Short mmCIF file of C-alpha atoms in Angstrom, two decimals:
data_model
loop_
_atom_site.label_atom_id
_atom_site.label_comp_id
_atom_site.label_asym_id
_atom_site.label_seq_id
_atom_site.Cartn_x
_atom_site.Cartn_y
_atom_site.Cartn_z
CA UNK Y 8 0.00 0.00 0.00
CA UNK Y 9 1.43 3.37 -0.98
CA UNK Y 10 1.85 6.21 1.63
CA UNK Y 11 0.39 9.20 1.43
CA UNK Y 12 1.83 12.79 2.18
CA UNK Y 13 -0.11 13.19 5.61
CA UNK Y 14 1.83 9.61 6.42
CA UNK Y 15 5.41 10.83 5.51
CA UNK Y 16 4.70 13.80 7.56
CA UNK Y 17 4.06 11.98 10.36
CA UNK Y 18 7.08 9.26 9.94
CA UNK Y 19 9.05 12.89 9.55
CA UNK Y 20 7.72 13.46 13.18
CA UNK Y 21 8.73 10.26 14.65
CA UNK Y 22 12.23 10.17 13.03
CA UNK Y 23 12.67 13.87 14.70
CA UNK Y 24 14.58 13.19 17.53
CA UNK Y 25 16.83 10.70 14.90
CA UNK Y 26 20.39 12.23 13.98
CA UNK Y 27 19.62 10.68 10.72
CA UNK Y 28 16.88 9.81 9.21
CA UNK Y 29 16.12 6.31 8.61
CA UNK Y 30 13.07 5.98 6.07
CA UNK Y 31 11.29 3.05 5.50
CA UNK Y 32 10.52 1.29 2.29
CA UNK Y 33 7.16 3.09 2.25
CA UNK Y 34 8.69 6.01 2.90
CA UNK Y 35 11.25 5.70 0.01
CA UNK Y 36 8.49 4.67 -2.57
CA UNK Y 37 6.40 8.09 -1.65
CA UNK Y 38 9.58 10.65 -1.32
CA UNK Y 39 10.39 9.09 -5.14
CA UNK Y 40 6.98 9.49 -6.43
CA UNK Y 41 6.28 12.74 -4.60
CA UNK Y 42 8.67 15.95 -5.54
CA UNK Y 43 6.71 17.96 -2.59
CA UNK Y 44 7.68 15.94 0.41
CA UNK Y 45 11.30 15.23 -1.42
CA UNK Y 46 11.48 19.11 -1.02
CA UNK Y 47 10.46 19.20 2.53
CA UNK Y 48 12.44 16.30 3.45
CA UNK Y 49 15.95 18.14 1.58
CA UNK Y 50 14.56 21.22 3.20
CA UNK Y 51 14.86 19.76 6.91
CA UNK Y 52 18.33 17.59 5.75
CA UNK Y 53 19.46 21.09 5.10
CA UNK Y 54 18.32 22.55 8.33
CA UNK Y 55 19.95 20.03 10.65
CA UNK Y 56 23.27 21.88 8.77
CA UNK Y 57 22.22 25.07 9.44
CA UNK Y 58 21.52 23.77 13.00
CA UNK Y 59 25.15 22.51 13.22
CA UNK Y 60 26.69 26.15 12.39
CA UNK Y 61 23.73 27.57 15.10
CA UNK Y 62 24.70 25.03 17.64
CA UNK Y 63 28.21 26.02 17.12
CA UNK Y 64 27.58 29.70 17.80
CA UNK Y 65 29.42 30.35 20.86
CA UNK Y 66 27.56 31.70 23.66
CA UNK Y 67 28.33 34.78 25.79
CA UNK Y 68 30.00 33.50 29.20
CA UNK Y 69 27.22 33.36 31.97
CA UNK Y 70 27.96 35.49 35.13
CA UNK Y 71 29.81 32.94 37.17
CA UNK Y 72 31.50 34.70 40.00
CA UNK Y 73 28.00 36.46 40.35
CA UNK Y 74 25.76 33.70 40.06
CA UNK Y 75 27.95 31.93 42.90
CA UNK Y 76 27.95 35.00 45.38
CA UNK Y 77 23.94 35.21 44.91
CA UNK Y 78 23.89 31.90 45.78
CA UNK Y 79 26.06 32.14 48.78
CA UNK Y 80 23.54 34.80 49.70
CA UNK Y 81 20.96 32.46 49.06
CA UNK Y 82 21.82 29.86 50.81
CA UNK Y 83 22.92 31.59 54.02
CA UNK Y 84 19.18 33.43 54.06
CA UNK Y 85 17.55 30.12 53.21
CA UNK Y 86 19.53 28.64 56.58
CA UNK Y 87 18.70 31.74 58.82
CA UNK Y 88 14.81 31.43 59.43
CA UNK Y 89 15.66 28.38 60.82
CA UNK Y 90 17.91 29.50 63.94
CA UNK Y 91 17.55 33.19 63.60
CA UNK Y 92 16.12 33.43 67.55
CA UNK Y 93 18.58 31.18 68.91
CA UNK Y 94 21.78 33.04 66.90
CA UNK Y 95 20.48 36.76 68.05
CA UNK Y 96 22.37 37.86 70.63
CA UNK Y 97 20.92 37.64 73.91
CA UNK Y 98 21.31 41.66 74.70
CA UNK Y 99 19.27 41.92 71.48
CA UNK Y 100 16.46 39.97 72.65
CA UNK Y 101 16.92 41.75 76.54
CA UNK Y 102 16.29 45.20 74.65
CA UNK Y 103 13.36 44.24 72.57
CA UNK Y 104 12.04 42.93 76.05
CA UNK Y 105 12.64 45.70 78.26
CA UNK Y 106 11.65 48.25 75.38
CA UNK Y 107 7.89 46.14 75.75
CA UNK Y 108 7.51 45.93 79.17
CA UNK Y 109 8.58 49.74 79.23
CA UNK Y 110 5.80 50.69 76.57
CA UNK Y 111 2.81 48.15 78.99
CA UNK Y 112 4.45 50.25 81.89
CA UNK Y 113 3.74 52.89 80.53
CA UNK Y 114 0.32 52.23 79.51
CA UNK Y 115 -0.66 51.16 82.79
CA UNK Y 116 0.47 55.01 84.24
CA UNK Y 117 -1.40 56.55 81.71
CA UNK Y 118 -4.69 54.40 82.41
CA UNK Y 119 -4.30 55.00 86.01
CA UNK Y 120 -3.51 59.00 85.79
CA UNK Y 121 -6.62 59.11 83.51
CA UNK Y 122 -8.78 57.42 86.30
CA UNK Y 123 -7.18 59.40 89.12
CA UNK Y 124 -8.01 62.62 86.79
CA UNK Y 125 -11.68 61.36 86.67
CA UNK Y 126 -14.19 63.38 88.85
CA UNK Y 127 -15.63 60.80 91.37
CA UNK Y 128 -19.10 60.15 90.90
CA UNK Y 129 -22.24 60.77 93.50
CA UNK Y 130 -22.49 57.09 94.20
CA UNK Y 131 -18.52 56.76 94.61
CA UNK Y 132 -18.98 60.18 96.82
CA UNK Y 133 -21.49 58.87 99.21
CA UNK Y 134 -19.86 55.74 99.70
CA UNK Y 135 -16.23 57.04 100.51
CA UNK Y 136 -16.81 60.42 102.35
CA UNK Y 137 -19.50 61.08 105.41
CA UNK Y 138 -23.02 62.51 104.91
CA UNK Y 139 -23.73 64.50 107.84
CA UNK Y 140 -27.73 64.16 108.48
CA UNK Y 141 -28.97 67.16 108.81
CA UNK Y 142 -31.28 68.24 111.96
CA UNK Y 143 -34.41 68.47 110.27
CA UNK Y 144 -33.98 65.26 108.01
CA UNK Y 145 -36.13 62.57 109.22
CA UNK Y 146 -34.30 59.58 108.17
CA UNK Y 147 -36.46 55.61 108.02
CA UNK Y 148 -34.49 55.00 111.28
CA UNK Y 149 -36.12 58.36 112.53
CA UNK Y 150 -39.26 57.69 111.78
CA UNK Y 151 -39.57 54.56 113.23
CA UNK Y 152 -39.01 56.30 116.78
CA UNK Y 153 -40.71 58.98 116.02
CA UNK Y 154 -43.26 56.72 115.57
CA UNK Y 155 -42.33 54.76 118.70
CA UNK Y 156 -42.36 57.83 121.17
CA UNK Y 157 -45.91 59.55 119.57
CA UNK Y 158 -47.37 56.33 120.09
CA UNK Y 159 -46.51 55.74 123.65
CA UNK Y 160 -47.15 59.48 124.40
CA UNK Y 161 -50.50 59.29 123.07
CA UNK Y 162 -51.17 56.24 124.54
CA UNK Y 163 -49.79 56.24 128.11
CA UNK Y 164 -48.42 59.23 129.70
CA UNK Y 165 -47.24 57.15 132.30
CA UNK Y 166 -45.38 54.87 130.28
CA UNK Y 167 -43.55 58.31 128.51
CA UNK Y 168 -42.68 59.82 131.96
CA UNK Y 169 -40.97 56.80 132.88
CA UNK Y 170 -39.49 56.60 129.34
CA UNK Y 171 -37.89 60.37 129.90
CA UNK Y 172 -37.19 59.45 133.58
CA UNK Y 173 -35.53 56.33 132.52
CA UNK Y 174 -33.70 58.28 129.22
CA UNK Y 175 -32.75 61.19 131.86
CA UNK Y 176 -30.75 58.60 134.14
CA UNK Y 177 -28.74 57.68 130.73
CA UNK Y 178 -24.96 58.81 130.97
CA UNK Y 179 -25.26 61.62 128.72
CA UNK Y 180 -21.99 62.62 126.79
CA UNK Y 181 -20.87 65.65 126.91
CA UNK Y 182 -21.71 67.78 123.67
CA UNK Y 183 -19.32 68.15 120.63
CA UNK Y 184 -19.11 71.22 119.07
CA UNK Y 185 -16.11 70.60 116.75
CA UNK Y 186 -17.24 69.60 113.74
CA UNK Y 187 -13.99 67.95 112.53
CA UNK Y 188 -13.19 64.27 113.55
CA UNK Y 189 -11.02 63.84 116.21
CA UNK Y 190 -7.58 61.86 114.49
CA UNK Y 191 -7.19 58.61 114.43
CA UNK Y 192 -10.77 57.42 114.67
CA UNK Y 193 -13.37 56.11 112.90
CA UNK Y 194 -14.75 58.32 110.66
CA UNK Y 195 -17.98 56.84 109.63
CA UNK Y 196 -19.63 57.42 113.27
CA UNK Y 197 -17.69 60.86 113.07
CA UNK Y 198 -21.55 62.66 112.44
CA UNK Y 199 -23.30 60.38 114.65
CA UNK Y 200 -20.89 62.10 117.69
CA UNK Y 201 -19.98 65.32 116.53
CA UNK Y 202 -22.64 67.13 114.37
CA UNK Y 203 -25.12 68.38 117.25
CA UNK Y 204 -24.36 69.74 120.27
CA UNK Y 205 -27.47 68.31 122.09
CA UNK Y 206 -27.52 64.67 121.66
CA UNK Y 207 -27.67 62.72 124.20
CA UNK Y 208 -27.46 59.06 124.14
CA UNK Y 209 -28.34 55.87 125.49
CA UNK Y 210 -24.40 55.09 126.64
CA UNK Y 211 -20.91 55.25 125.32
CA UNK Y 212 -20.75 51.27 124.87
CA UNK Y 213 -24.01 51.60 122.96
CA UNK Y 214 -22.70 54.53 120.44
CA UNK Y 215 -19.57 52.68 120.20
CA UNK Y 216 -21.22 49.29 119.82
CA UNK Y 217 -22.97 50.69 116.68
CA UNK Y 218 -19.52 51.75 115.08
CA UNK Y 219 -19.11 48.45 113.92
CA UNK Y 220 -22.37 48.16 112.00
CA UNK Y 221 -22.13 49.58 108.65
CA UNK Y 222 -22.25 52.86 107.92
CA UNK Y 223 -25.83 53.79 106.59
CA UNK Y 224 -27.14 51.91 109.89
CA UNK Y 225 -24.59 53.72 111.89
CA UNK Y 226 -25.30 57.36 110.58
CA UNK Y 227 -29.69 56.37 110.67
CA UNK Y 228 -29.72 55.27 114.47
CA UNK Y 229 -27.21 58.24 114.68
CA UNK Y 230 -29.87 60.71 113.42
CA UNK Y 231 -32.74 58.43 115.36
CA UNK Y 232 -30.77 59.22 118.52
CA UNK Y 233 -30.23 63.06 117.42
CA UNK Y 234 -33.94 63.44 117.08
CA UNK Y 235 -34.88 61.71 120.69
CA UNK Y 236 -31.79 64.31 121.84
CA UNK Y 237 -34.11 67.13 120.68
CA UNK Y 238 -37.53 66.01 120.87
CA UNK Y 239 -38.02 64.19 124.18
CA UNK Y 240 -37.14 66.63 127.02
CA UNK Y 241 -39.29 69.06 125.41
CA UNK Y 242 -41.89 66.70 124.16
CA UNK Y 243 -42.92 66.01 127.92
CA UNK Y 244 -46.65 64.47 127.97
CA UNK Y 245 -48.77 66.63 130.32
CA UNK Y 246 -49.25 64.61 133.99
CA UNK Y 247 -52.46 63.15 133.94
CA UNK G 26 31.20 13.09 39.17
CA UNK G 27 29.16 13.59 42.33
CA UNK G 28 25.25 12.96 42.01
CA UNK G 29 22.91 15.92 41.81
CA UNK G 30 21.04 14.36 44.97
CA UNK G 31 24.14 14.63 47.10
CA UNK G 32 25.11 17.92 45.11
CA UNK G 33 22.06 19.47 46.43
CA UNK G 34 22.39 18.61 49.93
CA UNK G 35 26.08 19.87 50.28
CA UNK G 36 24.72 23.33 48.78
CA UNK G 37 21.62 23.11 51.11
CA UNK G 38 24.58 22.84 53.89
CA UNK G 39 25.90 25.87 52.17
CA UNK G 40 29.24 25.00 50.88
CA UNK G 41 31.14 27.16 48.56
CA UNK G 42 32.71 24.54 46.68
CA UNK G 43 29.11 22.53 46.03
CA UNK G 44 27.55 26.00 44.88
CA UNK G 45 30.12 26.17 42.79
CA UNK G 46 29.88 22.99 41.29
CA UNK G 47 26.16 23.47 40.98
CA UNK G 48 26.17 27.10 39.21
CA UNK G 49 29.00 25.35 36.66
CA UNK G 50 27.25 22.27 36.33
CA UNK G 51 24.01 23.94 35.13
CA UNK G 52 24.79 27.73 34.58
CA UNK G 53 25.38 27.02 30.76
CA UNK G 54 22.36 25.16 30.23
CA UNK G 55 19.96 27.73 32.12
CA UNK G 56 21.69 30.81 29.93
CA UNK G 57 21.92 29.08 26.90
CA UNK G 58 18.39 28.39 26.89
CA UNK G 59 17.64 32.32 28.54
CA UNK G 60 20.05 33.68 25.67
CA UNK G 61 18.58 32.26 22.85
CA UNK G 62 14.96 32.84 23.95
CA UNK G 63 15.45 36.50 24.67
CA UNK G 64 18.50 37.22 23.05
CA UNK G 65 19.20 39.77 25.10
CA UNK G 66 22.43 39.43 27.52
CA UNK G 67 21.38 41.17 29.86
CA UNK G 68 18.07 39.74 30.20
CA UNK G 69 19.33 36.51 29.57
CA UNK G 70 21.70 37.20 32.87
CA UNK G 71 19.08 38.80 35.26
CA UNK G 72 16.68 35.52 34.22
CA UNK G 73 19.24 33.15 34.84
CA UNK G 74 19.91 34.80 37.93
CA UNK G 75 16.16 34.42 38.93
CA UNK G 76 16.25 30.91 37.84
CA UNK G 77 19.20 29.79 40.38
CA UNK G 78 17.59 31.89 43.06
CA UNK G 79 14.11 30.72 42.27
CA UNK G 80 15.61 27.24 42.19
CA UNK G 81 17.37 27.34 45.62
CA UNK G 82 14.62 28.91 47.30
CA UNK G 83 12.75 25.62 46.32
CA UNK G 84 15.75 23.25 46.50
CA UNK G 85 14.81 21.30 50.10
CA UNK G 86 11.23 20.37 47.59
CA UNK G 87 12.92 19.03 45.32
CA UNK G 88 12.26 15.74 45.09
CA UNK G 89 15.38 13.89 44.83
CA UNK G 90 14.24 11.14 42.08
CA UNK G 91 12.96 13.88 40.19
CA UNK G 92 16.12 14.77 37.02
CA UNK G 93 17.51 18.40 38.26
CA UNK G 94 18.02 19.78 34.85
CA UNK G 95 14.59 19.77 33.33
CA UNK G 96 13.61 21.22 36.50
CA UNK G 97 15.88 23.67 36.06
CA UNK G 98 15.02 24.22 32.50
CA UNK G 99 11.33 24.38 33.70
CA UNK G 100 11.71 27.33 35.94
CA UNK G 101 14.12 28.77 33.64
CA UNK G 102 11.17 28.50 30.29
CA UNK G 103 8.69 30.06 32.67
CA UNK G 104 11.05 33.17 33.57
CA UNK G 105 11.30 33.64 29.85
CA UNK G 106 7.60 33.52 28.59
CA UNK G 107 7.02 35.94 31.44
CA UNK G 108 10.40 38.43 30.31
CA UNK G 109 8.59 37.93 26.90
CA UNK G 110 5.15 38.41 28.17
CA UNK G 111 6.28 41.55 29.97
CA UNK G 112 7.95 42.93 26.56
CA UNK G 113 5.17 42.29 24.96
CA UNK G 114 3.58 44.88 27.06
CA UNK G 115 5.65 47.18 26.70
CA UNK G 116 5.91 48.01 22.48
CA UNK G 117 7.61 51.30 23.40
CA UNK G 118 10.62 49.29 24.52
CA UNK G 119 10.58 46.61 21.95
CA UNK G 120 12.95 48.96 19.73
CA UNK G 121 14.95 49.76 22.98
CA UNK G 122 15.05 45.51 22.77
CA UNK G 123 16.33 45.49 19.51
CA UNK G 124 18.78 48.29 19.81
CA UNK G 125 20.69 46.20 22.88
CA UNK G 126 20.21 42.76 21.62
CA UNK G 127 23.73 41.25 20.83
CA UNK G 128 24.42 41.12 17.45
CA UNK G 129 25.99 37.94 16.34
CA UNK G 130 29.45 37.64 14.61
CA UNK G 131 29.10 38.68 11.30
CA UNK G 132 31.04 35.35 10.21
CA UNK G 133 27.64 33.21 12.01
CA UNK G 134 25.24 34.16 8.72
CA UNK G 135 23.52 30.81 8.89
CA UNK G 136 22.96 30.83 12.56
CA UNK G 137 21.61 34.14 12.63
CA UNK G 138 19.53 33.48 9.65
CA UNK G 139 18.21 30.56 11.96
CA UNK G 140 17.91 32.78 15.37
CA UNK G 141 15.84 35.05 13.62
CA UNK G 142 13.49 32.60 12.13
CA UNK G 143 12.90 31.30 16.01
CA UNK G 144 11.95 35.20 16.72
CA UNK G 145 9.26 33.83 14.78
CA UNK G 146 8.36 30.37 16.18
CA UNK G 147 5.50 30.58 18.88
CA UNK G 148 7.00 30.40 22.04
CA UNK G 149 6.34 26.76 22.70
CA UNK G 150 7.94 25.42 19.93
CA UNK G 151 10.99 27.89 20.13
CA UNK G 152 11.76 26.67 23.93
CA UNK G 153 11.05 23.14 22.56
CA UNK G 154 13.92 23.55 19.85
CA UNK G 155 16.02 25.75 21.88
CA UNK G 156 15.95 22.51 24.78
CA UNK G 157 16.17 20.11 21.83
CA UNK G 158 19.23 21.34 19.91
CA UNK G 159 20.85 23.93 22.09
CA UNK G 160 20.99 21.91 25.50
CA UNK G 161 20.24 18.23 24.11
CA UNK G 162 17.80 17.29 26.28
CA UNK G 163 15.88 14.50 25.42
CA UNK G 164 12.32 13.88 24.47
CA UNK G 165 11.88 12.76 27.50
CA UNK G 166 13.54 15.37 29.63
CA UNK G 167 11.57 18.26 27.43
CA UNK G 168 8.57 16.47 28.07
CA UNK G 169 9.20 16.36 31.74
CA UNK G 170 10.67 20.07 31.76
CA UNK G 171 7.00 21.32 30.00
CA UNK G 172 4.77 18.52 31.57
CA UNK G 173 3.46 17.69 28.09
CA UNK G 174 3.30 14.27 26.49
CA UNK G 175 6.32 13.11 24.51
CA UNK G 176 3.81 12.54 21.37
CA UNK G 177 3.24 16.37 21.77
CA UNK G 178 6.78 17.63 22.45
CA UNK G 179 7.59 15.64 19.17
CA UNK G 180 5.10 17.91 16.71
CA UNK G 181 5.95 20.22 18.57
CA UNK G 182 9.90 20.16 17.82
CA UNK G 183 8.72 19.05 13.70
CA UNK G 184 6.40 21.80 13.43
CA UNK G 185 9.27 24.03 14.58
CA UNK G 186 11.53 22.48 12.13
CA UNK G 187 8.65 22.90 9.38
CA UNK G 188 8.52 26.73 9.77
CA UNK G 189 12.40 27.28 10.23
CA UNK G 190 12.45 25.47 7.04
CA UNK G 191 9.60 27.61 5.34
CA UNK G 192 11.66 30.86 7.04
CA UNK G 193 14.67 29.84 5.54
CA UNK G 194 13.40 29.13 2.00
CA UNK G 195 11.82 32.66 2.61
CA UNK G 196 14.86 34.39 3.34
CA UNK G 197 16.52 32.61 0.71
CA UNK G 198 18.68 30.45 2.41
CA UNK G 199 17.84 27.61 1.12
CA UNK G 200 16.06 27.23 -2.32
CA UNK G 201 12.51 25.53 -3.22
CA UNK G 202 14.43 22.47 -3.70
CA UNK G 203 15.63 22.38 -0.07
CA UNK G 204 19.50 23.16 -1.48
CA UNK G 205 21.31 25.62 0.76
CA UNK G 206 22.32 28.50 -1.08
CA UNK G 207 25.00 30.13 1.43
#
């Protein structure tokens, strides 16, 4: 069977990696009968000549030195990630320390100079300073006895003599006009004892009992006693 | 001569003399192939630059069954069709190309005649040739280098041949009969 031009062409492919090309009998027949692929096939003899002179052509010289020194770089960078902490020197790593726990340092002071700069609130007020009661205030606490004493001077006037007879035998403390609390004491039953000069209480060991109780129960029976102080002698039920 | 296996692990270890050996082991291959596909010296130095540097960078992935010089060659054709890509962007500077290409010695007719018909080739085809003739790689090795089948690497390289033929007839190098004529 004869070979056709598309076939040559594609024996022409297969010999291409072939120094020299071998053709087969089929191949012979068709490059004598066919003047086109003789053409082609002289036409790619003569290139593997002109391929010769091109291979020939002598190339510029790469960049040795260069290429090595890059390389050198190269390879020393490639080895670094690897190790870099460990090979730092430890001074190095002391500074970029300190220089961190300088800058949270000095965070913290400016934090803490911006809260110290704050205004304190009511609520922070009234829980770190005294509230004096004032004389007229009538306090829960105050009520209560208020209460207490109307009811058993409307009801008994017996009962209230011996109440003021009994509250008149009390050890009364001496009144306090200075208004500023004495050093080194408590401050929170500071109004209870200093604020009026007229109160008069039940004892010392009861005023000072109350000092431990918190202070809004401290500075209410402080006012409750203020207002018996006032109100009692002069609150005398007629004699029946 | 020492394997490129152990090669690569002495210049993983950094040593001068292995470096050495691997940049002259390789270097002519990798500019060859960058000098004839950009003809351009310089170019053809900064790419074969990028190709060692690209290729050390990756050199501890390198699988150690895998042939070193297509790989090589591989990174090498990629820096190229991007140098070319980039030019190719740039038409302003293609006469700034031409006017620092390096002219071949006037003696080399033939082989210029053939270096300018591979300006013409597509790009495939010219790296193809370039790997074929100019560093004798295999079919295999190309094949490997361009992860293509060796059926297509071999039209590939005729195809190539075909129109270097056709550009020579054209240019009168060789006549209609396939006779060189200088």
């Amino acid at each position: 069977m004869a070979m056709n031009c598309t076939e040559f062409e594609q024996e022409l492919i297969e010999q291409v990696e072939a120094s020299d090309a071998q053709w087969s009998e089929a191949a012979e027949r068709h490059l004598a009968e066919c003047p086109q692929c003789r053409s082609s096939a002289k036409a790619m003899s003569t290139l593997d000549q002109v391929i010769t002179a091109w291979k020939s052509t002598p190339l510029p010289s790469p960049p040795t030195d260069k290429l090595v020194a890059i390389l050198r770089h190269e390879a020393a960078s490639l080895s670094q990630p690897m190790i870099v902490l460990s090979e730092r020197p430890s001074s190095t790593r002391w500074s970029a320390a300190s220089w961190m726990t300088t800058a949270a340092a000095c965070t913290l002071l400016l934090l803490g100079w911006a809260f110290w700069k704050q205004p304190a609130s009511p609520q922070t007020a009234s829980s770190s300073q005294i509230v004096t009661a004032s004389a007229d205030e009538i306090s829960p606490v105050t009520a209560t006895v208020a209460d207490l004493w109307h009811g058993v001077r409307d009801r008994s006037a017996t009962v209230a003599r011996q109440t003021i007879s009994s509250w008149d035998q009390m050890p009364a403390i001496a009144p306090v006009t200075n208004t500023e609390p004495p050093p080194n004491t408590d401050p929170e039953l500071q109004p209870v004892l200093t604020q009026h000069s007229a109160i008069r209480s039940t004892s010392t060991e009861l005023l000072s009992g109350w000092s431990n109780l918190s202070k809004p129960i401290g500075q209410q029976v402080g006012t409750a006693l203020q207002f018996l102080g006032q109100v009692i002698p002069t609150d005398l039920p007629p004699a029946s | 001569m020492i394997e490129d296996s152990v090669l690569v692990q002495h210049c993983l270890a950094g040593e001068v003399d292995a470096i050495r050996t691997f940049v002259d082991r390789f270097q002519g291959t990798v500019f060859g192939l960058c000098y004839r596909m950009l003809r351009h010296r310089e170019d053809a130095e900064d790419i074969t630059q990028e190709t060692f540097t690209r290729a050390f960078r990756h050199l501890r992935q390198w699988q150690p069954g895998r042939p070193l010089k297509p790989w090589l060659m591989a990174i090498a054709a990629n820096r190229c069709r991007t140098r070319l890509a980039r030019r190719s962007h740039q038409p302003q500077l293609a006469g700034e190309w031409q006017d620092y290409a390096v002219n071949p010695a006037p003696t080399c007719g033939l082989a210029e005649e053939l270096d300018n018909g591979l300006q013409e080739l597509r790009e495939d085809y010219r790296i193809c040739f370039v790997m074929f003739y100019q560093q004798e790689l295999s079919i295999q090795e190309i094949s490997a280098a361009l992860e293509c089948p060796p059926g297509t690497i071999k039209t590939w390289l005729h195809r190539a041949r075909k129109q270097l033929a056709e550009y020579l007839q054209q240019r009168g190098v060789v006549n209609q009969d396939g006779d060189e004529l200088h």
